[in-house]
Every structure is written in C-alpha cells, then in structure tokens.
Amino acid sequence: MRLDKLLSEMGKASRSEAGKLIRAGKVTVNGTSPKKPDFKVDPENDVIVFLGEVLAYKKFTYIMLNKPEGYVSATEDESEKTVLDLVSDEDRKKGLFPCGRLDKNTLGLVILTNDGEGAHRVLSPKHHVSKVYRFECKLPLSDDEVKLLEGGVDIGGYFTKPCKIKMTEAQRGEITLTEGKYHQIKRMLEAVDNKITYLERISFGDILLDPRLRRGEWRYLTTTEEKLFN
Ligand code: URA
C-alpha cells in the first residue's frame, strides 16, 4: 500500500498533507525516510514512525455510537447533521459509514465502520443478525396485536418476517428484528392502527449499547465485539 494512502486511512493526515510530510522526511519506514508519497509499505510488518509516533496499524475501525435525535444515518447531507459529525476529525478521515440506518428521530446504537465487506455481511438478511429496539407506542398493544406483529404484517406490499416482542407495559416493550426495512417498526405499528412515539436500538447481534455512553458519545468496539464483523 502507498505510504500517503496508509497515513490518510489511519486518519493521521489528508492525502496531500501526508505527501508533504513524507517529502519533508517526517515519516520513517524501518528507520529510513522514503521521501516519496507513493513509497510502498506493508502496514502489518513495517515499523512506521509518523512525527515521532510509532503507528499501530489496524485494518479497519469500528465505532459504537449512541445516536441522539436529529442526526441522519449518512456520511454527508446538504442540510442535516449526520452521525459522522459526532466522531473525531481523525476518525472521519478514515472513510467511516454507518452500518445500517436509524431514522433521524430514532436513538441508540449505531455502528460506524470502514469495513465494507464486514458491514455487508452483517446486514445481509442471510446472516439473521438480530437487532433489539426499545419502543413506546401511542395506544396499548393487545396480546392479539403482539401475536399478529410477531407473525408478520403487511407494511405496504412487504410482509415482515417473524419477530419477537416482549411487552414491559401496555404501551412499552422490546422488539427483536432480524431484518431492517425502511421505517420498519413504525410501519409495523401503523399496520395495527398504532403509532411509535419512542424508538431506541439497544443491541446489534451480540453488541449491546454501552450504558456508559451518553447520547452523542461513542467508543471503539472491543476486540470481542469486533468479532461480529469477522
Ligand atoms: N424501524 C424504524 O421504523 N425506524 C428505525 O430507525 C429503525 C427501525
């Protein structure tokens, strides 16, 4: 891989800043400074020192974010704030994107990564990765309506796959889905003449939203959590 590309993927500098720093001899590879931005490096084996810091290379970045209301799940948007606005500049330079979408007013767990293949795998319906959402609805949900929703409902030409619902109060509960159609839970509740008034994702596969993260805060996934993407 090119040295300037590696530095920008690691979020250390933009591609052009990296080029300037390499030319200025501020980056060494195995003890020598290559001076050419396209110098080829083996990030897993070469010892690369950037402005005096030995770089610890990781192929991909995985971030857990506690999404607040009012942010769209996109990398950029002309008029709205995006979930990428909440992470550090260094991380943003790494080409992160949200692994799956939450609506603008949905809260909770969003995973940001630059692992395209891994994200594709975990989002593929084949893999049945379950996601749990805490919800509140406008009207009480009867046992019959819960059964109906669990069996699958028509959300406008699409019949939802079986899911699990655990009610904690008449208008509050947790729903576990293994798929993610556009506005799925909102449309499911509309299918039984009800309305979602609160929605928060609390897990994604084995990854649980860290209760220490306040809305808008994030942290890197642990190596155990990253296994979902392997
Ligand atoms: N279902 C919805 O309706 N919205 C979300 O954000 C996620 C699931």
Short mmCIF file of C-alpha atoms and ligand atoms in Angstrom, two decimals:
data_model
loop_
_atom_site.label_atom_id
_atom_site.label_comp_id
_atom_site.label_asym_id
_atom_site.label_seq_id
_atom_site.Cartn_x
_atom_site.Cartn_y
_atom_site.Cartn_z
CA MET A 1 0.00 0.00 0.00
CA ARG A 2 1.15 3.58 -0.70
CA LEU A 3 2.54 5.34 2.36
CA ASP A 4 0.45 8.51 1.83
CA LYS A 5 -2.72 6.40 1.45
CA LEU A 6 -1.95 4.48 4.63
CA LEU A 7 -1.46 7.69 6.62
CA SER A 8 -4.72 9.15 5.39
CA GLU A 9 -6.64 5.92 6.02
CA MET A 10 -5.29 5.91 9.55
CA GLY A 11 -6.63 9.43 9.92
CA LYS A 12 -3.18 10.90 10.55
CA ALA A 13 -3.31 13.46 7.73
CA SER A 14 -5.12 14.16 4.50
CA ARG A 15 -3.54 12.56 1.46
CA SER A 16 -1.86 15.82 0.41
CA GLU A 17 -0.68 16.71 3.93
CA ALA A 18 0.74 13.18 4.19
CA GLY A 19 2.61 13.71 0.91
CA LYS A 20 4.16 16.93 2.21
CA LEU A 21 5.21 15.35 5.49
CA ILE A 22 6.74 12.35 3.71
CA ARG A 23 8.71 14.64 1.38
CA ALA A 24 9.88 16.64 4.38
CA GLY A 25 11.26 13.45 5.95
CA LYS A 26 8.82 13.46 8.87
CA VAL A 27 7.87 9.81 8.30
CA THR A 28 10.21 6.86 8.60
CA VAL A 29 9.75 3.28 7.47
CA ASN A 30 12.01 0.74 9.18
CA GLY A 31 14.37 3.53 10.18
CA THR A 32 14.74 5.39 6.88
CA SER A 33 12.69 8.23 5.44
CA PRO A 34 11.47 7.36 1.94
CA LYS A 35 10.66 10.95 0.72
CA LYS A 36 8.19 9.67 -1.90
CA PRO A 37 4.45 9.66 -1.09
CA ASP A 38 3.86 6.57 -3.24
CA PHE A 39 6.53 4.56 -1.39
CA LYS A 40 5.10 1.05 -0.91
CA VAL A 41 4.73 -0.19 2.66
CA ASP A 42 3.49 -3.38 4.27
CA PRO A 43 1.41 -1.93 7.10
CA GLU A 44 1.26 -5.17 9.04
CA ASN A 45 5.03 -5.69 9.18
CA ASP A 46 6.85 -2.40 8.57
CA VAL A 47 7.66 -0.12 11.50
CA ILE A 48 6.30 3.25 10.51
CA VAL A 49 7.01 6.34 12.59
CA PHE A 50 4.89 9.42 11.92
CA LEU A 51 6.06 12.67 13.55
CA GLY A 52 7.82 10.60 16.22
CA GLU A 53 4.84 8.30 16.89
CA VAL A 54 5.11 4.59 16.10
CA LEU A 55 1.92 3.71 14.23
CA ALA A 56 -0.10 0.73 15.36
CA TYR A 57 -1.87 -0.40 12.22
CA LYS A 58 -5.41 -1.70 12.29
CA LYS A 59 -7.02 -2.62 9.04
CA PHE A 60 -10.50 -1.39 9.99
CA THR A 61 -12.10 0.90 12.53
CA TYR A 62 -15.31 0.03 14.36
CA ILE A 63 -17.12 2.57 16.48
CA MET A 64 -20.18 2.25 18.71
CA LEU A 65 -22.19 5.46 18.81
CA ASN A 66 -25.16 6.35 20.99
CA LYS A 67 -27.14 8.30 18.43
CA PRO A 68 -29.11 11.30 19.65
CA GLU A 69 -32.26 12.57 17.98
CA GLY A 70 -31.89 14.87 14.97
CA TYR A 71 -28.97 13.17 13.21
CA VAL A 72 -29.32 11.32 9.93
CA SER A 73 -27.57 7.99 9.32
CA ALA A 74 -25.50 9.11 6.36
CA THR A 75 -21.92 10.16 5.68
CA GLU A 76 -22.91 13.59 4.41
CA ASP A 77 -26.05 15.62 3.92
CA GLU A 78 -26.66 19.07 2.49
CA SER A 79 -28.98 20.26 5.22
CA GLU A 80 -28.96 17.76 8.10
CA LYS A 81 -26.44 16.85 10.78
CA THR A 82 -25.08 13.34 10.20
CA VAL A 83 -23.87 10.67 12.62
CA LEU A 84 -20.35 11.26 11.23
CA ASP A 85 -20.45 14.78 12.68
CA LEU A 86 -20.25 13.19 16.13
CA VAL A 87 -16.87 11.45 15.77
CA SER A 88 -13.36 12.89 15.80
CA ASP A 89 -11.81 14.51 12.71
CA GLU A 90 -9.14 11.82 12.75
CA ASP A 91 -11.75 9.06 12.57
CA ARG A 92 -13.87 10.87 9.99
CA LYS A 93 -10.91 10.88 7.58
CA LYS A 94 -10.90 7.08 7.62
CA GLY A 95 -13.92 6.72 5.37
CA LEU A 96 -16.37 5.55 8.04
CA PHE A 97 -20.03 4.97 7.25
CA PRO A 98 -22.97 3.81 9.37
CA CYS A 99 -23.55 0.06 9.27
CA GLY A 100 -27.31 0.19 8.72
CA ARG A 101 -29.61 3.14 9.23
CA LEU A 102 -31.66 4.54 12.04
CA ASP A 103 -34.29 7.17 11.34
CA LYS A 104 -33.49 10.78 12.21
CA ASN A 105 -35.60 10.61 15.38
CA THR A 106 -34.53 7.08 16.42
CA LEU A 107 -31.98 6.89 19.24
CA GLY A 108 -29.31 4.47 20.30
CA LEU A 109 -26.82 2.04 18.89
CA VAL A 110 -25.22 2.82 15.55
CA ILE A 111 -22.02 1.13 14.44
CA LEU A 112 -19.69 3.11 12.23
CA THR A 113 -17.01 1.34 10.28
CA ASN A 114 -14.91 1.43 7.14
CA ASP A 115 -15.12 -2.36 6.74
CA GLY A 116 -17.34 -2.54 3.66
CA GLU A 117 -17.32 -6.32 3.33
CA GLY A 118 -17.91 -6.94 7.03
CA ALA A 119 -20.80 -4.46 7.09
CA HIS A 120 -22.32 -6.03 4.01
CA ARG A 121 -22.14 -9.44 5.68
CA VAL A 122 -23.77 -8.42 8.96
CA LEU A 123 -26.52 -6.50 7.15
CA SER A 124 -27.29 -9.32 4.73
CA PRO A 125 -30.65 -10.97 5.54
CA LYS A 126 -28.87 -14.34 5.12
CA HIS A 127 -26.99 -13.77 8.35
CA HIS A 128 -30.07 -13.13 10.53
CA VAL A 129 -28.25 -10.73 12.82
CA SER A 130 -30.84 -9.66 15.38
CA LYS A 131 -31.36 -6.09 16.47
CA VAL A 132 -33.30 -5.16 19.59
CA TYR A 133 -35.27 -1.91 19.84
CA ARG A 134 -36.95 -0.44 22.89
CA PHE A 135 -40.19 1.19 21.85
CA GLU A 136 -43.19 3.09 23.11
CA CYS A 137 -46.45 3.40 21.23
CA LYS A 138 -49.42 5.71 21.38
CA LEU A 139 -52.06 3.10 22.26
CA PRO A 140 -51.85 -0.06 24.38
CA LEU A 141 -50.92 -3.16 22.35
CA SER A 142 -53.19 -6.14 22.96
CA ASP A 143 -51.88 -9.72 23.15
CA ASP A 144 -53.56 -10.44 19.81
CA GLU A 145 -51.85 -7.48 18.17
CA VAL A 146 -48.50 -8.60 19.59
CA LYS A 147 -49.08 -12.09 18.11
CA LEU A 148 -50.06 -10.59 14.78
CA LEU A 149 -46.93 -8.41 14.67
CA GLU A 150 -44.74 -11.34 15.70
CA GLY A 151 -46.11 -13.48 12.88
CA GLY A 152 -45.56 -10.77 10.25
CA VAL A 153 -47.68 -7.94 8.89
CA ASP A 154 -48.11 -6.20 5.56
CA ILE A 155 -46.23 -2.90 5.64
CA GLY A 156 -47.26 -1.77 2.19
CA GLY A 157 -46.55 -4.58 -0.21
CA TYR A 158 -43.98 -6.32 2.02
CA PHE A 159 -44.80 -8.96 4.59
CA THR A 160 -42.45 -8.70 7.57
CA LYS A 161 -40.52 -11.74 8.77
CA PRO A 162 -41.36 -13.28 12.17
CA CYS A 163 -40.03 -11.22 15.07
CA LYS A 164 -40.16 -11.25 18.89
CA ILE A 165 -41.94 -8.73 21.06
CA LYS A 166 -41.67 -8.51 24.85
CA MET A 167 -44.10 -6.03 26.38
CA THR A 168 -42.95 -4.41 29.62
CA GLU A 169 -46.02 -2.19 29.97
CA ALA A 170 -49.19 -1.79 27.89
CA GLN A 171 -47.55 0.83 25.64
CA ARG A 172 -43.89 -0.12 26.07
CA GLY A 173 -41.74 -3.05 25.06
CA GLU A 174 -38.80 -4.50 23.19
CA ILE A 175 -38.92 -5.80 19.65
CA THR A 176 -36.28 -8.04 18.09
CA LEU A 177 -35.93 -7.96 14.31
CA THR A 178 -33.60 -9.84 12.01
CA GLU A 179 -34.26 -7.56 9.05
CA GLY A 180 -34.30 -3.81 8.52
CA LYS A 181 -36.75 -2.40 6.03
CA TYR A 182 -37.19 1.35 5.72
CA HIS A 183 -39.18 2.66 8.76
CA GLN A 184 -39.95 -0.96 9.53
CA ILE A 185 -41.09 -0.72 13.15
CA LYS A 186 -43.06 2.45 12.55
CA ARG A 187 -44.83 0.85 9.60
CA MET A 188 -45.46 -2.35 11.57
CA LEU A 189 -47.21 -0.40 14.32
CA GLU A 190 -49.19 1.51 11.72
CA ALA A 191 -50.33 -1.85 10.33
CA VAL A 192 -52.16 -2.42 13.64
CA ASP A 193 -53.50 1.18 13.74
CA ASN A 194 -51.00 2.34 16.33
CA LYS A 195 -48.04 4.73 16.27
CA ILE A 196 -44.47 4.64 17.54
CA THR A 197 -43.76 7.51 19.94
CA TYR A 198 -40.24 6.43 21.03
CA LEU A 199 -37.66 4.17 19.40
CA GLU A 200 -34.19 3.26 20.56
CA ARG A 201 -31.88 0.50 19.31
CA ILE A 202 -30.22 -1.24 22.22
CA SER A 203 -28.38 -4.11 20.55
CA PHE A 204 -26.96 -5.28 17.26
CA GLY A 205 -26.11 -9.01 17.25
CA ASP A 206 -24.15 -9.63 20.46
CA ILE A 207 -23.17 -5.97 20.72
CA LEU A 208 -25.08 -4.12 23.43
CA LEU A 209 -25.33 -0.35 23.60
CA ASP A 210 -22.83 0.60 26.32
CA PRO A 211 -24.85 2.21 29.15
CA ARG A 212 -21.85 4.44 29.96
CA LEU A 213 -22.25 6.26 26.65
CA ARG A 214 -24.49 9.28 26.83
CA ARG A 215 -26.38 10.39 23.74
CA GLY A 216 -23.90 11.62 21.16
CA GLU A 217 -20.96 9.80 22.79
CA TRP A 218 -19.04 6.97 21.17
CA ARG A 219 -16.24 4.49 21.78
CA TYR A 220 -14.31 1.93 19.73
CA LEU A 221 -15.65 -1.62 19.71
CA THR A 222 -13.69 -4.07 21.83
CA THR A 223 -11.93 -6.95 20.05
CA THR A 224 -14.68 -9.30 21.26
CA GLU A 225 -17.37 -7.01 19.82
CA GLU A 226 -15.46 -6.69 16.54
CA LYS A 227 -15.83 -10.46 16.03
CA LEU A 228 -19.32 -9.84 14.63
CA PHE A 229 -17.61 -8.46 11.52
CA ASN A 230 -15.06 -11.28 11.03
N1 URA B 1 -37.58 0.86 12.44
C1 URA B 1 -37.98 2.14 12.27
O1 URA B 1 -39.15 2.40 11.99
N2 URA B 1 -37.06 3.10 12.40
C2 URA B 1 -35.78 2.87 12.72
O2 URA B 1 -34.99 3.81 12.85
C3 URA B 1 -35.38 1.54 12.91
C4 URA B 1 -36.29 0.54 12.75
#
